[in-house]
Short mmCIF file of N, CA, C and O in Angstrom, two decimals:
data_model
loop_
_atom_site.label_atom_id
_atom_site.label_comp_id
_atom_site.label_asym_id
_atom_site.label_seq_id
_atom_site.Cartn_x
_atom_site.Cartn_y
_atom_site.Cartn_z
N UNK A 269 36.13 -4.62 9.00
CA UNK A 269 35.19 -3.87 8.19
C UNK A 269 34.93 -2.53 8.88
O UNK A 269 34.88 -2.45 10.08
N UNK A 270 34.72 -1.51 8.10
CA UNK A 270 34.47 -0.18 8.68
C UNK A 270 33.07 0.27 8.36
O UNK A 270 32.47 -0.17 7.38
N UNK A 271 32.55 1.12 9.19
CA UNK A 271 31.24 1.70 8.94
C UNK A 271 31.38 2.81 7.93
O UNK A 271 32.43 3.44 7.83
N UNK A 272 30.32 3.08 7.18
CA UNK A 272 30.39 4.20 6.25
C UNK A 272 30.33 5.50 7.05
O UNK A 272 29.73 5.56 8.11
N UNK A 273 30.93 6.50 6.52
CA UNK A 273 31.00 7.78 7.20
C UNK A 273 30.11 8.82 6.51
O UNK A 273 30.27 10.00 6.71
N UNK A 274 29.18 8.35 5.67
CA UNK A 274 28.31 9.27 4.94
C UNK A 274 27.26 9.83 5.88
O UNK A 274 26.75 9.14 6.76
N UNK A 275 26.88 11.08 5.67
CA UNK A 275 25.80 11.64 6.51
C UNK A 275 24.46 10.99 6.14
O UNK A 275 24.24 10.61 5.00
N UNK A 276 23.60 10.86 7.11
CA UNK A 276 22.28 10.29 6.84
C UNK A 276 21.41 11.29 6.12
O UNK A 276 21.42 12.48 6.41
N UNK A 277 20.63 10.78 5.18
CA UNK A 277 19.70 11.61 4.43
C UNK A 277 18.38 11.66 5.20
O UNK A 277 17.72 10.64 5.37
N UNK A 278 17.96 12.84 5.68
CA UNK A 278 16.72 12.90 6.47
C UNK A 278 15.48 12.59 5.63
O UNK A 278 14.44 12.25 6.16
N UNK A 279 15.58 12.69 4.30
CA UNK A 279 14.42 12.41 3.45
C UNK A 279 14.24 10.92 3.22
O UNK A 279 13.20 10.48 2.75
N UNK A 280 15.26 10.14 3.54
CA UNK A 280 15.19 8.70 3.32
C UNK A 280 14.36 8.05 4.43
O UNK A 280 14.55 8.31 5.60
N UNK A 281 13.43 7.18 4.00
CA UNK A 281 12.67 6.41 4.98
C UNK A 281 12.97 4.94 4.74
O UNK A 281 13.07 4.50 3.59
N UNK A 282 13.08 4.20 5.77
CA UNK A 282 13.38 2.78 5.65
C UNK A 282 12.20 2.06 5.04
O UNK A 282 11.04 2.43 5.26
N UNK A 283 12.46 1.03 4.25
CA UNK A 283 11.35 0.25 3.67
C UNK A 283 10.59 -0.46 4.78
O UNK A 283 11.13 -0.69 5.86
N UNK A 284 9.34 -0.81 4.52
CA UNK A 284 8.55 -1.50 5.55
C UNK A 284 9.17 -2.86 5.87
O UNK A 284 9.80 -3.49 5.02
N UNK A 285 8.96 -3.31 7.08
CA UNK A 285 9.51 -4.60 7.50
C UNK A 285 8.83 -5.75 6.80
O UNK A 285 9.39 -6.80 6.62
N UNK A 286 7.59 -5.56 6.37
CA UNK A 286 6.84 -6.61 5.69
C UNK A 286 6.11 -5.99 4.52
O UNK A 286 5.66 -4.86 4.57
N UNK A 287 5.99 -6.76 3.45
CA UNK A 287 5.27 -6.27 2.27
C UNK A 287 3.79 -6.56 2.36
O UNK A 287 3.03 -6.11 1.52
N UNK A 288 3.38 -7.34 3.35
CA UNK A 288 1.95 -7.65 3.51
C UNK A 288 1.50 -8.85 2.71
O UNK A 288 0.32 -9.14 2.60
N UNK A 289 2.43 -9.59 2.08
CA UNK A 289 2.07 -10.77 1.31
C UNK A 289 1.67 -11.87 2.28
O UNK A 289 2.40 -12.15 3.23
N UNK A 290 0.51 -12.51 2.06
CA UNK A 290 0.09 -13.58 2.98
C UNK A 290 1.13 -14.69 3.02
O UNK A 290 1.64 -15.11 1.99
N UNK A 291 1.47 -15.16 4.20
CA UNK A 291 2.42 -16.25 4.35
C UNK A 291 3.87 -15.80 4.34
O UNK A 291 4.77 -16.61 4.46
N UNK A 292 4.10 -14.50 4.19
CA UNK A 292 5.48 -13.99 4.15
C UNK A 292 6.11 -14.13 5.53
O UNK A 292 5.49 -13.84 6.53
N UNK A 293 7.36 -14.57 5.53
CA UNK A 293 8.06 -14.72 6.80
C UNK A 293 8.71 -13.41 7.19
O UNK A 293 9.13 -12.64 6.35
N UNK A 294 8.78 -13.19 8.49
CA UNK A 294 9.50 -12.03 8.97
C UNK A 294 10.99 -12.36 8.99
O UNK A 294 11.38 -13.52 8.98
N UNK A 295 11.82 -11.34 9.04
CA UNK A 295 13.26 -11.54 9.01
C UNK A 295 13.74 -12.37 10.19
O UNK A 295 14.73 -13.08 10.10
N UNK A 296 13.03 -12.32 11.30
CA UNK A 296 13.47 -13.06 12.49
C UNK A 296 13.31 -14.56 12.34
O UNK A 296 13.90 -15.32 13.09
N UNK A 297 12.53 -15.03 11.35
CA UNK A 297 12.33 -16.47 11.20
C UNK A 297 13.34 -17.11 10.26
O UNK A 297 13.36 -18.32 10.13
N UNK A 298 14.19 -16.32 9.60
CA UNK A 298 15.20 -16.89 8.73
C UNK A 298 16.32 -17.47 9.58
O UNK A 298 16.65 -16.97 10.65
N UNK A 299 16.96 -18.55 9.10
CA UNK A 299 18.05 -19.14 9.88
C UNK A 299 19.23 -18.19 9.97
O UNK A 299 19.46 -17.37 9.09
N UNK A 300 19.98 -18.34 11.03
CA UNK A 300 21.15 -17.49 11.24
C UNK A 300 22.21 -17.82 10.21
O UNK A 300 22.45 -18.97 9.88
N UNK A 301 22.83 -16.79 9.68
CA UNK A 301 23.91 -16.97 8.71
C UNK A 301 25.26 -16.89 9.40
O UNK A 301 26.29 -16.80 8.76
N UNK A 302 25.27 -16.92 10.73
CA UNK A 302 26.52 -16.78 11.48
C UNK A 302 27.40 -17.98 11.26
O UNK A 302 26.93 -19.11 11.16
N UNK A 303 28.70 -17.74 11.19
CA UNK A 303 29.67 -18.81 11.07
C UNK A 303 30.39 -18.94 12.40
O UNK A 303 30.44 -17.99 13.18
N UNK A 304 30.95 -20.10 12.68
CA UNK A 304 31.63 -20.28 13.97
C UNK A 304 32.79 -19.29 14.10
O UNK A 304 33.49 -18.99 13.14
N UNK A 305 32.96 -18.77 15.30
CA UNK A 305 34.04 -17.84 15.58
C UNK A 305 35.33 -18.61 15.83
O UNK A 305 35.32 -19.82 16.06
N UNK A 306 36.42 -17.91 15.83
CA UNK A 306 37.72 -18.52 16.09
C UNK A 306 37.70 -19.22 17.44
O UNK A 306 37.28 -18.65 18.43
N UNK A 307 38.09 -20.48 17.43
CA UNK A 307 38.13 -21.22 18.67
C UNK A 307 36.87 -22.02 18.94
O UNK A 307 36.85 -22.87 19.81
N UNK A 308 35.80 -21.75 18.20
CA UNK A 308 34.57 -22.51 18.39
C UNK A 308 34.57 -23.73 17.49
O UNK A 308 35.14 -23.72 16.40
N UNK A 309 33.93 -24.76 17.95
CA UNK A 309 33.83 -25.97 17.14
C UNK A 309 32.73 -25.78 16.11
O UNK A 309 31.69 -25.19 16.41
N UNK A 310 32.95 -26.25 14.89
CA UNK A 310 31.86 -26.17 13.90
C UNK A 310 30.67 -27.01 14.34
O UNK A 310 30.82 -28.00 15.04
N UNK A 311 29.51 -26.60 13.91
CA UNK A 311 28.27 -27.25 14.34
C UNK A 311 28.13 -28.62 13.69
O UNK A 311 27.63 -29.54 14.29
N UNK A 312 28.53 -28.79 12.47
CA UNK A 312 28.51 -30.08 11.80
C UNK A 312 27.12 -30.52 11.42
O UNK A 312 26.40 -29.83 10.72
N UNK A 313 26.71 -31.70 11.89
CA UNK A 313 25.42 -32.27 11.51
C UNK A 313 24.25 -31.43 11.97
O UNK A 313 23.22 -31.40 11.33
N UNK A 314 24.39 -30.76 13.09
CA UNK A 314 23.30 -29.91 13.58
C UNK A 314 22.99 -28.82 12.57
O UNK A 314 21.85 -28.43 12.39
N UNK A 315 24.04 -28.33 11.89
CA UNK A 315 23.84 -27.30 10.87
C UNK A 315 23.03 -27.86 9.71
O UNK A 315 22.16 -27.20 9.17
N UNK A 316 23.33 -29.10 9.35
CA UNK A 316 22.61 -29.74 8.25
C UNK A 316 21.14 -29.92 8.58
O UNK A 316 20.27 -29.68 7.75
N UNK A 317 20.85 -30.33 9.82
CA UNK A 317 19.45 -30.53 10.19
C UNK A 317 18.73 -29.20 10.32
O UNK A 317 17.55 -29.09 10.00
N UNK A 318 19.44 -28.15 10.79
CA UNK A 318 18.78 -26.86 10.89
C UNK A 318 18.50 -26.30 9.50
O UNK A 318 17.50 -25.62 9.29
N UNK A 319 19.36 -26.62 8.56
CA UNK A 319 19.10 -26.18 7.17
C UNK A 319 17.91 -26.93 6.60
O UNK A 319 17.11 -26.35 5.89
N UNK A 320 17.81 -28.21 6.94
CA UNK A 320 16.65 -28.99 6.49
C UNK A 320 15.37 -28.41 7.08
O UNK A 320 14.36 -28.28 6.40
N UNK A 321 15.44 -28.08 8.37
CA UNK A 321 14.27 -27.50 9.03
C UNK A 321 13.91 -26.16 8.40
O UNK A 321 12.73 -25.87 8.18
N UNK A 322 14.94 -25.37 8.10
CA UNK A 322 14.69 -24.07 7.46
C UNK A 322 14.09 -24.27 6.08
O UNK A 322 13.17 -23.54 5.69
N UNK A 323 14.59 -25.26 5.35
CA UNK A 323 14.05 -25.54 4.01
C UNK A 323 12.59 -26.01 4.10
O UNK A 323 11.74 -25.60 3.31
N UNK A 324 12.31 -26.86 5.10
CA UNK A 324 10.94 -27.32 5.30
C UNK A 324 10.02 -26.15 5.64
O UNK A 324 8.91 -26.05 5.14
N UNK A 325 10.52 -25.28 6.50
CA UNK A 325 9.72 -24.11 6.89
C UNK A 325 9.47 -23.20 5.69
O UNK A 325 8.37 -22.71 5.49
N UNK A 326 10.51 -23.01 4.90
CA UNK A 326 10.36 -22.18 3.70
C UNK A 326 9.37 -22.81 2.73
O UNK A 326 8.53 -22.12 2.15
N UNK A 327 9.45 -24.14 2.55
CA UNK A 327 8.51 -24.83 1.67
C UNK A 327 7.08 -24.68 2.19
O UNK A 327 6.14 -24.48 1.41
N UNK A 328 6.91 -24.78 3.51
CA UNK A 328 5.58 -24.60 4.10
C UNK A 328 5.07 -23.19 3.86
O UNK A 328 3.89 -22.98 3.56
N UNK A 329 5.98 -22.20 3.98
CA UNK A 329 5.58 -20.81 3.73
C UNK A 329 5.17 -20.61 2.28
O UNK A 329 4.19 -19.93 1.98
N UNK A 330 5.94 -21.21 1.37
CA UNK A 330 5.60 -21.12 -0.06
C UNK A 330 4.24 -21.77 -0.31
O UNK A 330 3.40 -21.23 -1.04
N UNK A 331 4.01 -22.91 0.32
CA UNK A 331 2.72 -23.60 0.16
C UNK A 331 1.57 -22.75 0.69
O UNK A 331 0.52 -22.65 0.05
N UNK A 332 1.78 -22.10 1.85
CA UNK A 332 0.72 -21.24 2.40
C UNK A 332 0.46 -20.05 1.47
O UNK A 332 -0.70 -19.67 1.23
N UNK A 333 1.53 -19.48 0.95
CA UNK A 333 1.37 -18.35 0.03
C UNK A 333 0.64 -18.79 -1.23
O UNK A 333 -0.27 -18.11 -1.71
N UNK A 334 1.02 -19.95 -1.76
CA UNK A 334 0.37 -20.47 -2.97
C UNK A 334 -1.10 -20.75 -2.70
O UNK A 334 -1.97 -20.46 -3.54
N UNK A 335 -1.39 -21.31 -1.53
CA UNK A 335 -2.79 -21.61 -1.18
C UNK A 335 -3.60 -20.32 -1.10
O UNK A 335 -4.71 -20.25 -1.62
N UNK A 336 -3.04 -19.29 -0.45
CA UNK A 336 -3.74 -18.01 -0.36
C UNK A 336 -3.97 -17.39 -1.72
O UNK A 336 -5.06 -16.88 -2.01
N UNK A 337 -2.97 -17.48 -2.58
CA UNK A 337 -3.12 -16.94 -3.93
C UNK A 337 -4.17 -17.71 -4.72
O UNK A 337 -4.97 -17.12 -5.44
N UNK A 338 -4.15 -19.04 -4.58
CA UNK A 338 -5.14 -19.86 -5.28
C UNK A 338 -6.55 -19.53 -4.80
O UNK A 338 -7.49 -19.48 -5.60
N UNK A 339 -6.70 -19.30 -3.50
CA UNK A 339 -8.02 -18.94 -2.97
C UNK A 339 -8.47 -17.59 -3.53
O UNK A 339 -9.65 -17.42 -3.86
N UNK A 340 -7.54 -16.65 -3.66
CA UNK A 340 -7.89 -15.35 -4.23
C UNK A 340 -8.32 -15.49 -5.68
O UNK A 340 -9.29 -14.86 -6.12
N UNK A 341 -7.60 -16.31 -6.44
CA UNK A 341 -7.95 -16.54 -7.84
C UNK A 341 -9.32 -17.20 -7.94
O UNK A 341 -10.15 -16.81 -8.76
N UNK A 342 -9.55 -18.19 -7.09
CA UNK A 342 -10.84 -18.89 -7.11
C UNK A 342 -11.98 -17.93 -6.76
O UNK A 342 -13.05 -17.96 -7.40
N UNK A 343 -11.78 -17.07 -5.78
CA UNK A 343 -12.81 -16.10 -5.39
C UNK A 343 -13.09 -15.13 -6.54
O UNK A 343 -14.24 -14.83 -6.84
N UNK A 344 -12.03 -14.66 -7.18
CA UNK A 344 -12.20 -13.74 -8.30
C UNK A 344 -12.94 -14.43 -9.44
O UNK A 344 -13.84 -13.84 -10.05
N UNK A 345 -12.58 -15.67 -9.73
CA UNK A 345 -13.26 -16.42 -10.80
C UNK A 345 -14.74 -16.62 -10.47
O UNK A 345 -15.60 -16.48 -11.34
N UNK A 346 -15.02 -16.90 -9.20
CA UNK A 346 -16.41 -17.08 -8.77
C UNK A 346 -17.20 -15.79 -8.97
O UNK A 346 -18.33 -15.80 -9.47
N UNK A 347 -16.61 -14.66 -8.57
CA UNK A 347 -17.28 -13.37 -8.72
C UNK A 347 -17.51 -13.04 -10.20
O UNK A 347 -18.58 -12.54 -10.58
N UNK A 348 -16.51 -13.30 -11.03
CA UNK A 348 -16.65 -13.03 -12.46
C UNK A 348 -17.71 -13.93 -13.09
O UNK A 348 -18.48 -13.49 -13.95
N UNK A 349 -17.76 -15.20 -12.68
CA UNK A 349 -18.77 -16.12 -13.21
C UNK A 349 -20.17 -15.64 -12.83
O UNK A 349 -21.10 -15.68 -13.66
N UNK A 350 -20.33 -15.15 -11.61
CA UNK A 350 -21.63 -14.62 -11.19
C UNK A 350 -22.00 -13.39 -12.01
O UNK A 350 -23.17 -13.21 -12.40
N UNK A 351 -21.01 -12.55 -12.29
CA UNK A 351 -21.25 -11.36 -13.10
C UNK A 351 -21.67 -11.74 -14.53
O UNK A 351 -22.62 -11.17 -15.07
N UNK A 352 -20.97 -12.71 -15.10
CA UNK A 352 -21.31 -13.16 -16.46
C UNK A 352 -22.71 -13.75 -16.48
O UNK A 352 -23.50 -13.49 -17.40
N UNK A 353 -23.06 -14.55 -15.46
CA UNK A 353 -24.39 -15.15 -15.40
C UNK A 353 -25.46 -14.06 -15.28
O UNK A 353 -26.52 -14.14 -15.93
N UNK A 354 -25.20 -13.04 -14.50
CA UNK A 354 -26.14 -11.93 -14.34
C UNK A 354 -26.33 -11.20 -15.67
O UNK A 354 -27.46 -10.86 -16.05
N UNK A 355 -25.23 -10.95 -16.36
CA UNK A 355 -25.31 -10.28 -17.66
C UNK A 355 -26.09 -11.14 -18.67
O UNK A 355 -26.90 -10.61 -19.44
N UNK A 356 -25.85 -12.45 -18.66
CA UNK A 356 -26.55 -13.34 -19.58
C UNK A 356 -28.05 -13.35 -19.28
O UNK A 356 -28.88 -13.31 -20.21
N UNK A 357 -28.41 -13.36 -18.01
CA UNK A 357 -29.82 -13.33 -17.63
C UNK A 357 -30.47 -12.04 -18.09
O UNK A 357 -31.58 -12.04 -18.64
N UNK A 358 -29.79 -10.93 -17.87
CA UNK A 358 -30.31 -9.63 -18.28
C UNK A 358 -30.50 -9.56 -19.79
O UNK A 358 -31.53 -9.08 -20.29
N UNK A 359 -29.51 -10.07 -20.53
CA UNK A 359 -29.61 -10.06 -21.99
C UNK A 359 -30.77 -10.94 -22.47
O UNK A 359 -31.49 -10.57 -23.40
N UNK A 360 -30.95 -12.09 -21.83
CA UNK A 360 -32.05 -12.99 -22.20
C UNK A 360 -33.40 -12.33 -21.93
O UNK A 360 -34.33 -12.44 -22.74
N UNK A 361 -33.51 -11.62 -20.80
CA UNK A 361 -34.76 -10.93 -20.48
C UNK A 361 -35.04 -9.82 -21.50
O UNK A 361 -36.18 -9.64 -21.92
N UNK A 362 -34.01 -9.09 -21.89
CA UNK A 362 -34.18 -8.04 -22.91
C UNK A 362 -34.63 -8.64 -24.25
O UNK A 362 -35.52 -8.10 -24.91
N UNK A 363 -34.00 -9.75 -24.62
CA UNK A 363 -34.36 -10.40 -25.88
C UNK A 363 -35.80 -10.91 -25.84
O UNK A 363 -36.55 -10.74 -26.82
N UNK A 364 -36.21 -11.48 -24.72
CA UNK A 364 -37.58 -11.97 -24.58
C UNK A 364 -38.57 -10.80 -24.68
O UNK A 364 -39.61 -10.90 -25.35
N UNK A 365 -38.24 -9.70 -24.04
CA UNK A 365 -39.10 -8.53 -24.08
C UNK A 365 -39.24 -8.00 -25.52
O UNK A 365 -40.34 -7.65 -25.96
N UNK A 366 -38.12 -7.97 -26.23
CA UNK A 366 -38.17 -7.51 -27.63
C UNK A 366 -39.01 -8.46 -28.49
O UNK A 366 -39.78 -8.02 -29.35
N UNK A 367 -38.87 -9.76 -28.26
CA UNK A 367 -39.64 -10.74 -29.03
C UNK A 367 -41.13 -10.58 -28.75
O UNK A 367 -41.96 -10.61 -29.69
N UNK A 368 -41.50 -10.41 -27.49
CA UNK A 368 -42.92 -10.21 -27.14
C UNK A 368 -43.47 -8.96 -27.81
O UNK A 368 -44.58 -8.95 -28.36
N UNK A 369 -42.70 -7.89 -27.76
CA UNK A 369 -43.14 -6.64 -28.36
C UNK A 369 -43.33 -6.79 -29.87
O UNK A 369 -44.32 -6.32 -30.44
N UNK A 370 -42.37 -7.46 -30.51
CA UNK A 370 -42.47 -7.67 -31.95
C UNK A 370 -43.67 -8.52 -32.32
O UNK A 370 -44.39 -8.23 -33.29
N UNK A 371 -43.90 -9.58 -31.55
CA UNK A 371 -45.04 -10.46 -31.83
C UNK A 371 -46.37 -9.73 -31.60
O UNK A 371 -47.32 -9.90 -32.36
N UNK A 372 -46.43 -8.91 -30.55
CA UNK A 372 -47.66 -8.15 -30.30
C UNK A 372 -47.94 -7.19 -31.45
O UNK A 372 -49.08 -7.04 -31.89
N UNK A 373 -46.89 -6.55 -31.93
CA UNK A 373 -47.05 -5.62 -33.06
C UNK A 373 -47.53 -6.34 -34.31
O UNK A 373 -48.45 -5.88 -35.00
N UNK A 374 -46.93 -7.50 -34.58
CA UNK A 374 -47.35 -8.27 -35.77
C UNK A 374 -48.78 -8.77 -35.61
O UNK A 374 -49.56 -8.75 -36.58
N UNK A 375 -49.15 -9.20 -34.42
CA UNK A 375 -50.51 -9.68 -34.19
C UNK A 375 -51.52 -8.54 -34.39
O UNK A 375 -52.59 -8.73 -34.99
N UNK A 376 -51.18 -7.35 -33.94
CA UNK A 376 -52.07 -6.19 -34.12
C UNK A 376 -52.24 -5.86 -35.60
O UNK A 376 -53.36 -5.57 -36.06
N UNK A 377 -51.16 -5.92 -36.35
CA UNK A 377 -51.23 -5.65 -37.79
C UNK A 377 -52.10 -6.69 -38.49
O UNK A 377 -52.95 -6.35 -39.33
N UNK A 378 -51.92 -7.96 -38.15
CA UNK A 378 -52.71 -9.03 -38.77
C UNK A 378 -54.20 -8.88 -38.41
O UNK A 378 -55.07 -9.13 -39.25
N UNK A 379 -54.46 -8.47 -37.16
CA UNK A 379 -55.85 -8.29 -36.74
C UNK A 379 -56.50 -7.18 -37.55
O UNK A 379 -57.65 -7.30 -37.99
N UNK A 380 -55.76 -6.08 -37.76
CA UNK A 380 -56.30 -4.97 -38.55
C UNK A 380 -56.58 -5.40 -39.99
O UNK A 380 -57.61 -5.05 -40.58
N UNK A 381 -55.68 -6.20 -40.54
CA UNK A 381 -55.89 -6.68 -41.91
C UNK A 381 -57.12 -7.59 -41.99
O UNK A 381 -57.89 -7.53 -42.94
N UNK A 382 -57.29 -8.43 -40.97
CA UNK A 382 -58.43 -9.34 -40.95
C UNK A 382 -59.74 -8.56 -40.86
O UNK A 382 -60.72 -8.86 -41.53
N UNK A 383 -59.76 -7.53 -40.02
CA UNK A 383 -60.97 -6.70 -39.88
C UNK A 383 -61.27 -5.97 -41.19
O UNK A 383 -62.42 -5.85 -41.58
N UNK A 384 -60.24 -5.51 -41.85
CA UNK A 384 -60.43 -4.83 -43.14
C UNK A 384 -60.98 -5.79 -44.18
O UNK A 384 -61.81 -5.43 -45.01
N UNK A 385 -60.53 -7.04 -44.15
CA UNK A 385 -61.03 -8.04 -45.10
C UNK A 385 -62.47 -8.38 -44.85
O UNK A 385 -63.25 -8.59 -45.78
N UNK A 386 -62.90 -8.39 -43.60
CA UNK A 386 -64.29 -8.70 -43.27
C UNK A 386 -65.21 -7.58 -43.77
O UNK A 386 -66.30 -7.83 -44.22
N UNK A 387 -64.74 -6.35 -43.68
CA UNK A 387 -65.57 -5.22 -44.15
C UNK A 387 -65.78 -5.31 -45.65
O UNK A 387 -66.85 -4.99 -46.17
N UNK A 388 -64.74 -5.69 -46.37
CA UNK A 388 -64.84 -5.77 -47.82
C UNK A 388 -65.83 -6.86 -48.19
O UNK A 388 -66.65 -6.71 -49.10
N UNK A 389 -65.77 -7.99 -47.49
CA UNK A 389 -66.66 -9.11 -47.79
C UNK A 389 -68.10 -8.73 -47.42
O UNK A 389 -69.04 -9.08 -48.13
N UNK A 390 -68.27 -8.00 -46.32
CA UNK A 390 -69.60 -7.67 -45.83
C UNK A 390 -70.24 -6.62 -46.66
O UNK A 390 -71.25 -6.63 -47.29
#
């Protein structure tokens, strides 16, 4: 295999080594993809067990990521529920205030009518 002979672009920046996703593995934790060199004995069963270990590790990483995501969703749901409850309380207080105001106004009108009726009778 040959290396490319293209000039490097100075404006190009390498992507970050990690995306910052919780539970994300770094490149150094992935199993080696190396194959036996000429003259070396194949690994055989050890390769199978290392693949199992790598699969277990990957499953554990997926589980950790899923757990972190679930916790984020639960926290967001909790915050939204608190916001909805606060809005409902505020709306109920406004409605109660309007009802009190309306009843006070009606009571004042009825009182004035009653006083006017007493004058007519008197």
